PDB file of C-alpha atoms and ligand atoms in Angstrom:
ATOM      1  CA  UNK A 181      -0.079   0.005  -0.124  1.00 63.00           C
ATOM      2  CA  UNK A 182       1.524   3.532  -0.920  1.00 91.00           C
ATOM      3  CA  UNK A 183       1.953   6.218   1.584  1.00 92.00           C
ATOM      4  CA  UNK A 184      -0.959   8.382   0.370  1.00 92.00           C
ATOM      5  CA  UNK A 185      -3.344   5.327   0.713  1.00 94.00           C
ATOM      6  CA  UNK A 186      -2.100   4.613   4.236  1.00 94.00           C
ATOM      7  CA  UNK A 187      -2.489   8.175   5.180  1.00 95.00           C
ATOM      8  CA  UNK A 188      -6.080   8.178   3.927  1.00 95.00           C
ATOM      9  CA  UNK A 189      -6.817   4.994   5.902  1.00 96.00           C
ATOM     10  CA  UNK A 190      -5.486   6.519   8.976  1.00 96.00           C
ATOM     11  CA  UNK A 191      -7.522   9.687   8.589  1.00 97.00           C
ATOM     12  CA  UNK A 192     -10.705   7.633   7.751  1.00 97.00           C
ATOM     13  CA  UNK A 193     -10.113   5.618  11.059  1.00 98.00           C
ATOM     14  CA  UNK A 194      -9.654   8.758  13.038  1.00 98.00           C
ATOM     15  CA  UNK A 195     -13.020  10.185  11.458  1.00 98.00           C
ATOM     16  CA  UNK A 196     -14.742   6.811  12.441  1.00 98.00           C
ATOM     17  CA  UNK A 197     -13.221   7.147  15.977  1.00 98.00           C
ATOM     18  CA  UNK A 198     -14.560  10.562  16.593  1.00 98.00           C
ATOM     19  CA  UNK A 199     -17.991  10.009  14.931  1.00 98.00           C
ATOM     20  CA  UNK A 200     -18.333   7.031  17.359  1.00 98.00           C
ATOM     21  CA  UNK A 201     -17.555   8.990  20.413  1.00 98.00           C
ATOM     22  CA  UNK A 202     -19.288  12.087  19.381  1.00 98.00           C
ATOM     23  CA  UNK A 203     -22.196  11.920  21.805  1.00 98.00           C
ATOM     24  CA  UNK A 204     -19.767  11.325  24.758  1.00 98.00           C
ATOM     25  CA  UNK A 205     -17.164  13.590  23.697  1.00 98.00           C
ATOM     26  CA  UNK A 206     -18.217  16.479  25.981  1.00 98.00           C
ATOM     27  CA  UNK A 207     -18.222  14.348  29.083  1.00 98.00           C
ATOM     28  CA  UNK A 208     -14.913  12.732  28.031  1.00 97.00           C
ATOM     29  CA  UNK A 209     -12.881  15.696  27.172  1.00 97.00           C
ATOM     30  CA  UNK A 210     -14.309  19.159  27.721  1.00 98.00           C
ATOM     31  CA  UNK A 211     -13.035  19.508  31.152  1.00 98.00           C
ATOM     32  CA  UNK A 212      -9.335  18.828  30.028  1.00 98.00           C
ATOM     33  CA  UNK A 213      -9.674  20.888  26.961  1.00 98.00           C
ATOM     34  CA  UNK A 214     -10.863  23.833  28.857  1.00 98.00           C
ATOM     35  CA  UNK A 215      -7.797  23.606  31.274  1.00 98.00           C
ATOM     36  CA  UNK A 216      -5.713  23.861  28.066  1.00 98.00           C
ATOM     37  CA  UNK A 217      -7.569  26.674  26.484  1.00 98.00           C
ATOM     38  CA  UNK A 218      -7.226  28.746  29.772  1.00 98.00           C
ATOM     39  CA  UNK A 219      -3.531  29.139  28.979  1.00 98.00           C
ATOM     40  CA  UNK A 220      -4.349  31.286  25.947  1.00 98.00           C
ATOM     41  CA  UNK A 221      -8.004  32.254  25.815  1.00 97.00           C
ATOM     42  CA  UNK A 222      -7.170  35.922  27.228  1.00 98.00           C
ATOM     43  CA  UNK A 223      -4.744  36.357  24.353  1.00 98.00           C
ATOM     44  CA  UNK A 224      -7.159  35.777  21.488  1.00 98.00           C
ATOM     45  CA  UNK A 225      -7.638  38.654  19.280  1.00 97.00           C
ATOM     46  CA  UNK A 226     -11.032  40.547  19.807  1.00 97.00           C
ATOM     47  CA  UNK A 227     -11.837  40.818  16.243  1.00 98.00           C
ATOM     48  CA  UNK A 228     -11.198  39.212  12.946  1.00 98.00           C
ATOM     49  CA  UNK A 229     -11.485  35.832  11.349  1.00 98.00           C
ATOM     50  CA  UNK A 230     -10.717  32.891  13.293  1.00 98.00           C
ATOM     51  CA  UNK A 231     -10.418  29.157  12.200  1.00 98.00           C
ATOM     52  CA  UNK A 232     -11.035  26.577  14.762  1.00 98.00           C
ATOM     53  CA  UNK A 233      -9.116  23.787  13.079  1.00 98.00           C
ATOM     54  CA  UNK A 234     -10.186  20.373  14.303  1.00 98.00           C
ATOM     55  CA  UNK A 235     -13.033  22.090  16.415  1.00 98.00           C
ATOM     56  CA  UNK A 236     -14.837  18.976  17.479  1.00 98.00           C
ATOM     57  CA  UNK A 237     -18.110  20.005  19.176  1.00 98.00           C
ATOM     58  CA  UNK A 238     -16.890  23.490  19.795  1.00 98.00           C
ATOM     59  CA  UNK A 239     -15.587  23.779  23.367  1.00 98.00           C
ATOM     60  CA  UNK A 240     -13.500  26.707  22.037  1.00 98.00           C
ATOM     61  CA  UNK A 241     -16.666  28.778  20.947  1.00 98.00           C
ATOM     62  CA  UNK A 242     -17.279  30.135  24.578  1.00 97.00           C
ATOM     63  CA  UNK A 243     -13.915  31.855  24.362  1.00 98.00           C
ATOM     64  CA  UNK A 244     -14.232  33.641  20.925  1.00 98.00           C
ATOM     65  CA  UNK A 245     -15.322  37.346  21.223  1.00 97.00           C
ATOM     66  CA  UNK A 246     -18.514  38.128  19.597  1.00 96.00           C
ATOM     67  CA  UNK A 247     -17.052  40.511  17.027  1.00 97.00           C
ATOM     68  CA  UNK A 248     -14.780  37.603  15.547  1.00 97.00           C
ATOM     69  CA  UNK A 249     -16.089  35.552  12.496  1.00 98.00           C
ATOM     70  CA  UNK A 250     -15.707  31.967  13.646  1.00 98.00           C
ATOM     71  CA  UNK A 251     -15.171  29.218  11.071  1.00 98.00           C
ATOM     72  CA  UNK A 252     -15.368  25.756  12.567  1.00 98.00           C
ATOM     73  CA  UNK A 253     -13.646  23.078  10.524  1.00 98.00           C
ATOM     74  CA  UNK A 254     -13.575  19.241  11.507  1.00 98.00           C
ATOM     75  CA  UNK A 255     -13.187  15.780   9.971  1.00 98.00           C
ATOM     76  CA  UNK A 256     -16.173  14.325  12.064  1.00 98.00           C
ATOM     77  CA  UNK A 257     -19.615  15.384  10.924  1.00 98.00           C
ATOM     78  CA  UNK A 258     -21.206  13.877  14.097  1.00 98.00           C
ATOM     79  CA  UNK A 259     -19.012  16.299  16.242  1.00 98.00           C
ATOM     80  CA  UNK A 260     -19.678  19.196  13.901  1.00 98.00           C
ATOM     81  CA  UNK A 261     -23.546  18.419  14.071  1.00 98.00           C
ATOM     82  CA  UNK A 262     -23.160  19.035  18.038  1.00 98.00           C
ATOM     83  CA  UNK A 263     -20.971  22.251  17.484  1.00 98.00           C
ATOM     84  CA  UNK A 264     -23.009  25.253  18.548  1.00 96.00           C
ATOM     85  CA  UNK A 265     -21.396  27.753  16.045  1.00 97.00           C
ATOM     86  CA  UNK A 266     -24.617  29.266  14.935  1.00 92.00           C
ATOM     87  CA  UNK A 267     -23.183  30.592  11.667  1.00 94.00           C
ATOM     88  CA  UNK A 268     -23.212  28.786   8.524  1.00 92.00           C
ATOM     89  CA  UNK A 269     -19.383  28.705   8.672  1.00 98.00           C
ATOM     90  CA  UNK A 270     -19.063  24.963   9.560  1.00 98.00           C
ATOM     91  CA  UNK A 271     -17.119  22.869   7.410  1.00 98.00           C
ATOM     92  CA  UNK A 272     -16.308  19.139   7.399  1.00 98.00           C
ATOM     93  CA  UNK A 273     -13.077  17.899   5.883  1.00 98.00           C
ATOM     94  CA  UNK A 274      -9.449  17.213   6.515  1.00 98.00           C
ATOM     95  CA  UNK A 275      -7.130  19.929   7.502  1.00 98.00           C
ATOM     96  CA  UNK A 276      -4.471  18.558   5.058  1.00 98.00           C
ATOM     97  CA  UNK A 277      -6.675  20.338   2.351  1.00 98.00           C
ATOM     98  CA  UNK A 278      -8.090  23.965   3.286  1.00 98.00           C
ATOM     99  CA  UNK A 279      -8.338  24.855  -0.334  1.00 98.00           C
ATOM    100  CA  UNK A 280     -11.951  26.251   0.306  1.00 98.00           C
ATOM    101  CA  UNK A 281     -10.090  29.157   1.885  1.00 98.00           C
ATOM    102  CA  UNK A 282      -8.107  31.677  -0.049  1.00 98.00           C
ATOM    103  CA  UNK A 283      -4.472  32.618   1.021  1.00 98.00           C
ATOM    104  CA  UNK A 284      -4.021  35.129   3.870  1.00 98.00           C
ATOM    105  CA  UNK A 285      -7.615  34.790   5.100  1.00 98.00           C
ATOM    106  CA  UNK A 286      -7.472  34.273   8.780  1.00 98.00           C
ATOM    107  CA  UNK A 287      -6.316  36.517  11.441  1.00 98.00           C
ATOM    108  CA  UNK A 288      -5.913  33.590  13.947  1.00 98.00           C
ATOM    109  CA  UNK A 289      -6.031  29.828  13.969  1.00 98.00           C
ATOM    110  CA  UNK A 290      -6.689  27.699  17.052  1.00 98.00           C
ATOM    111  CA  UNK A 291      -5.920  24.072  16.750  1.00 98.00           C
ATOM    112  CA  UNK A 292      -6.142  22.208  20.143  1.00 98.00           C
ATOM    113  CA  UNK A 293      -5.080  18.592  20.507  1.00 98.00           C
ATOM    114  CA  UNK A 294      -5.434  17.632  16.808  1.00 98.00           C
ATOM    115  CA  UNK A 295      -2.276  17.632  14.916  1.00 98.00           C
ATOM    116  CA  UNK A 296      -0.809  14.482  16.448  1.00 98.00           C
ATOM    117  CA  UNK A 297      -3.760  12.811  14.972  1.00 95.00           C
ATOM    118  CA  UNK A 298      -2.955  13.513  11.508  1.00 98.00           C
ATOM    119  CA  UNK A 299      -0.352  11.262   9.707  1.00 97.00           C
ATOM    120  CA  UNK A 300       0.692  13.892   7.193  1.00 96.00           C
ATOM    121  CA  UNK A 301       0.575  16.896   9.301  1.00 98.00           C
ATOM    122  CA  UNK A 302       3.484  18.545   7.533  1.00 97.00           C
ATOM    123  CA  UNK A 303       0.620  19.362   4.935  1.00 98.00           C
ATOM    124  CA  UNK A 304      -1.358  20.960   7.750  1.00 98.00           C
ATOM    125  CA  UNK A 305       1.334  23.226   8.690  1.00 98.00           C
ATOM    126  CA  UNK A 306       1.729  24.396   5.042  1.00 98.00           C
ATOM    127  CA  UNK A 307      -2.039  25.010   4.848  1.00 98.00           C
ATOM    128  CA  UNK A 308      -2.032  26.963   8.074  1.00 98.00           C
ATOM    129  CA  UNK A 309       0.725  29.184   6.829  1.00 98.00           C
ATOM    130  CA  UNK A 310      -1.049  29.614   3.420  1.00 98.00           C
ATOM    131  CA  UNK A 311      -4.364  30.656   4.936  1.00 98.00           C
ATOM    132  CA  UNK A 312      -3.084  32.794   7.754  1.00 98.00           C
ATOM    133  CA  UNK A 313      -2.545  36.459   7.293  1.00 98.00           C
ATOM    134  CA  UNK A 314       1.221  37.447   7.529  1.00 96.00           C
ATOM    135  CA  UNK A 315       0.797  38.927  11.001  1.00 96.00           C
ATOM    136  CA  UNK A 316      -1.677  36.167  11.931  1.00 98.00           C
ATOM    137  CA  UNK A 317      -1.302  34.052  15.202  1.00 98.00           C
ATOM    138  CA  UNK A 318      -1.549  30.313  15.301  1.00 98.00           C
ATOM    139  CA  UNK A 319      -2.709  28.974  18.800  1.00 98.00           C
ATOM    140  CA  UNK A 320      -1.572  25.315  18.943  1.00 98.00           C
ATOM    141  CA  UNK A 321      -1.461  22.391  21.323  1.00 98.00           C
ATOM    142  CA  UNK A 322      -0.479  18.776  20.806  1.00 98.00           C
ATOM    143  CA  UNK A 323      -0.212  15.684  22.932  1.00 98.00           C
ATOM    144  CA  UNK A 324       3.277  15.986  24.516  1.00 97.00           C
ATOM    145  CA  UNK A 325       3.681  12.247  24.694  1.00 97.00           C
ATOM    146  CA  UNK A 326       3.066  11.732  20.921  1.00 98.00           C
ATOM    147  CA  UNK A 327       5.582   9.849  18.968  1.00 97.00           C
ATOM    148  CA  UNK A 328       5.387  12.793  16.457  1.00 97.00           C
ATOM    149  CA  UNK A 329       6.476  15.295  19.144  1.00 98.00           C
ATOM    150  CA  UNK A 330       9.968  15.729  17.773  1.00 98.00           C
ATOM    151  CA  UNK A 331       8.903  16.327  14.099  1.00 98.00           C
ATOM    152  CA  UNK A 332       6.187  18.499  15.109  1.00 98.00           C
ATOM    153  CA  UNK A 333       8.713  20.707  17.194  1.00 98.00           C
ATOM    154  CA  UNK A 334      11.077  20.559  14.256  1.00 98.00           C
ATOM    155  CA  UNK A 335       8.611  22.260  12.011  1.00 98.00           C
ATOM    156  CA  UNK A 336       7.613  24.706  14.601  1.00 98.00           C
ATOM    157  CA  UNK A 337      11.051  25.808  14.979  1.00 98.00           C
ATOM    158  CA  UNK A 338      11.824  25.933  11.323  1.00 98.00           C
ATOM    159  CA  UNK A 339       8.644  27.787  10.343  1.00 98.00           C
ATOM    160  CA  UNK A 340       7.399  29.721  13.273  1.00 98.00           C
ATOM    161  CA  UNK A 341       8.440  32.291  15.744  1.00 98.00           C
ATOM    162  CA  UNK A 342       7.611  31.155  19.166  1.00 98.00           C
ATOM    163  CA  UNK A 343       5.816  34.019  21.013  1.00 98.00           C
ATOM    164  CA  UNK A 344       4.941  31.967  24.118  1.00 98.00           C
ATOM    165  CA  UNK A 345       4.856  28.262  25.052  1.00 98.00           C
ATOM    166  CA  UNK A 346       3.418  26.428  27.984  1.00 98.00           C
ATOM    167  CA  UNK A 347       3.731  22.929  29.265  1.00 98.00           C
ATOM    168  CA  UNK A 348       0.414  21.520  30.790  1.00 97.00           C
ATOM    169  CA  UNK A 349      -0.340  18.071  32.055  1.00 97.00           C
ATOM    170  CA  UNK A 350      -1.189  16.375  28.554  1.00 97.00           C
ATOM    171  CA  UNK A 351      -0.253  18.871  26.046  1.00 98.00           C
ATOM    172  CA  UNK A 352       2.428  21.549  24.830  1.00 98.00           C
ATOM    173  CA  UNK A 353       0.765  24.659  24.033  1.00 98.00           C
ATOM    174  CA  UNK A 354       2.104  27.459  21.672  1.00 98.00           C
ATOM    175  CA  UNK A 355       1.575  30.847  20.560  1.00 98.00           C
ATOM    176  CA  UNK A 356       3.111  31.110  17.146  1.00 98.00           C
ATOM    177  CA  UNK A 357       3.619  33.661  14.360  1.00 98.00           C
ATOM    178  CA  UNK A 358       4.948  32.687  10.863  1.00 98.00           C
ATOM    179  CA  UNK A 359       8.612  33.377  10.417  1.00 97.00           C
ATOM    180  CA  UNK A 360       9.256  36.277   8.057  1.00 87.00           C
TER     181      UNK A 360
HETATM  182  C1  SAM B 548      -9.025  15.468  20.756  1.00 66.25           C
HETATM  183  S1  SAM B 548     -10.039  16.238  19.657  1.00 66.25           S
HETATM  184  C2  SAM B 548     -10.065  17.855  19.984  1.00 66.25           C
HETATM  185  C3  SAM B 548     -11.284  18.692  19.530  1.00 66.25           C
HETATM  186  C4  SAM B 548     -11.191  20.236  19.955  1.00 66.25           C
HETATM  187  N1  SAM B 548     -10.171  20.927  19.389  1.00 66.25           N
HETATM  188  C5  SAM B 548     -11.293  20.329  21.373  1.00 66.25           C
HETATM  189  O1  SAM B 548     -10.203  21.091  22.065  1.00 66.25           O
HETATM  190  O2  SAM B 548     -12.069  19.829  22.100  1.00 66.25           O
HETATM  191  C6  SAM B 548      -9.336  16.122  18.129  1.00 66.25           C
HETATM  192  C7  SAM B 548     -10.319  16.585  16.897  1.00 66.25           C
HETATM  193  O3  SAM B 548      -9.467  16.697  15.759  1.00 66.25           O
HETATM  194  C8  SAM B 548     -10.338  16.180  14.662  1.00 66.25           C
HETATM  195  N2  SAM B 548      -9.386  15.751  13.634  1.00 66.25           N
HETATM  196  C9  SAM B 548      -8.590  14.711  13.782  1.00 66.25           C
HETATM  197  N3  SAM B 548      -7.909  14.584  12.401  1.00 66.25           N
HETATM  198  C10 SAM B 548      -8.434  15.727  11.640  1.00 66.25           C
HETATM  199  C11 SAM B 548      -8.135  15.999  10.248  1.00 66.25           C
HETATM  200  N4  SAM B 548      -7.249  15.294   9.497  1.00 66.25           N
HETATM  201  N5  SAM B 548      -8.707  16.897   9.856  1.00 66.25           N
HETATM  202  C12 SAM B 548      -9.722  17.753  10.463  1.00 66.25           C
HETATM  203  N6  SAM B 548     -10.027  17.475  11.872  1.00 66.25           N
HETATM  204  C13 SAM B 548      -9.340  16.330  12.283  1.00 66.25           C
HETATM  205  C14 SAM B 548     -11.123  15.151  15.195  1.00 66.25           C
HETATM  206  O4  SAM B 548     -12.315  14.979  14.584  1.00 66.25           O
HETATM  207  C15 SAM B 548     -11.585  15.722  16.689  1.00 66.25           C
HETATM  208  O5  SAM B 548     -12.705  16.581  16.482  1.00 66.25           O
END
């Protein structure tokens, strides 16, 4: 099986997993996700376009200022159904392909506990850089015990300026700007 097929298979099994646990996601994960978001929520811009990349059922939404335009994007249609983003800006797909968005579109992107699930996550970083405005901000966390940790850190250091970083119980959390 070639690499693209393997990656697609892994993405499909991730989708099945999250569709399967969608109804229980809130009870399983909200408390711990809020602990992570508490590190950065006060630093979110008050206006502009925000992409919640791998939004799940929308635990982030409560922290987004009302003058922001929130775009919610996730692989799992079942989690998206539960997401209370009341706009029509809800999108189902893989973050490896954000071609529905034009270049330099978002003021900030938040992606919490997502990237380590994606086999070809390098593509996701390329897409984030493409759709973020030059002065945009990426709020990112990933599971710190992930086998992909070193590769993810390598890309962060190569392509981004680290504005702030935090270590919490399960995740490493970063506030990043694109390197000029
Ligand atoms: C641990 S959950 C985190 C959800 C949300 N960010 C939060 O903090 O509650 C991981 C999320 O990433 C999504 N996801 C995994 N792989 C993805 C991909 N390739 N493209 C888009 N979303 C993906 C899953 O469907 C799931 O909603």
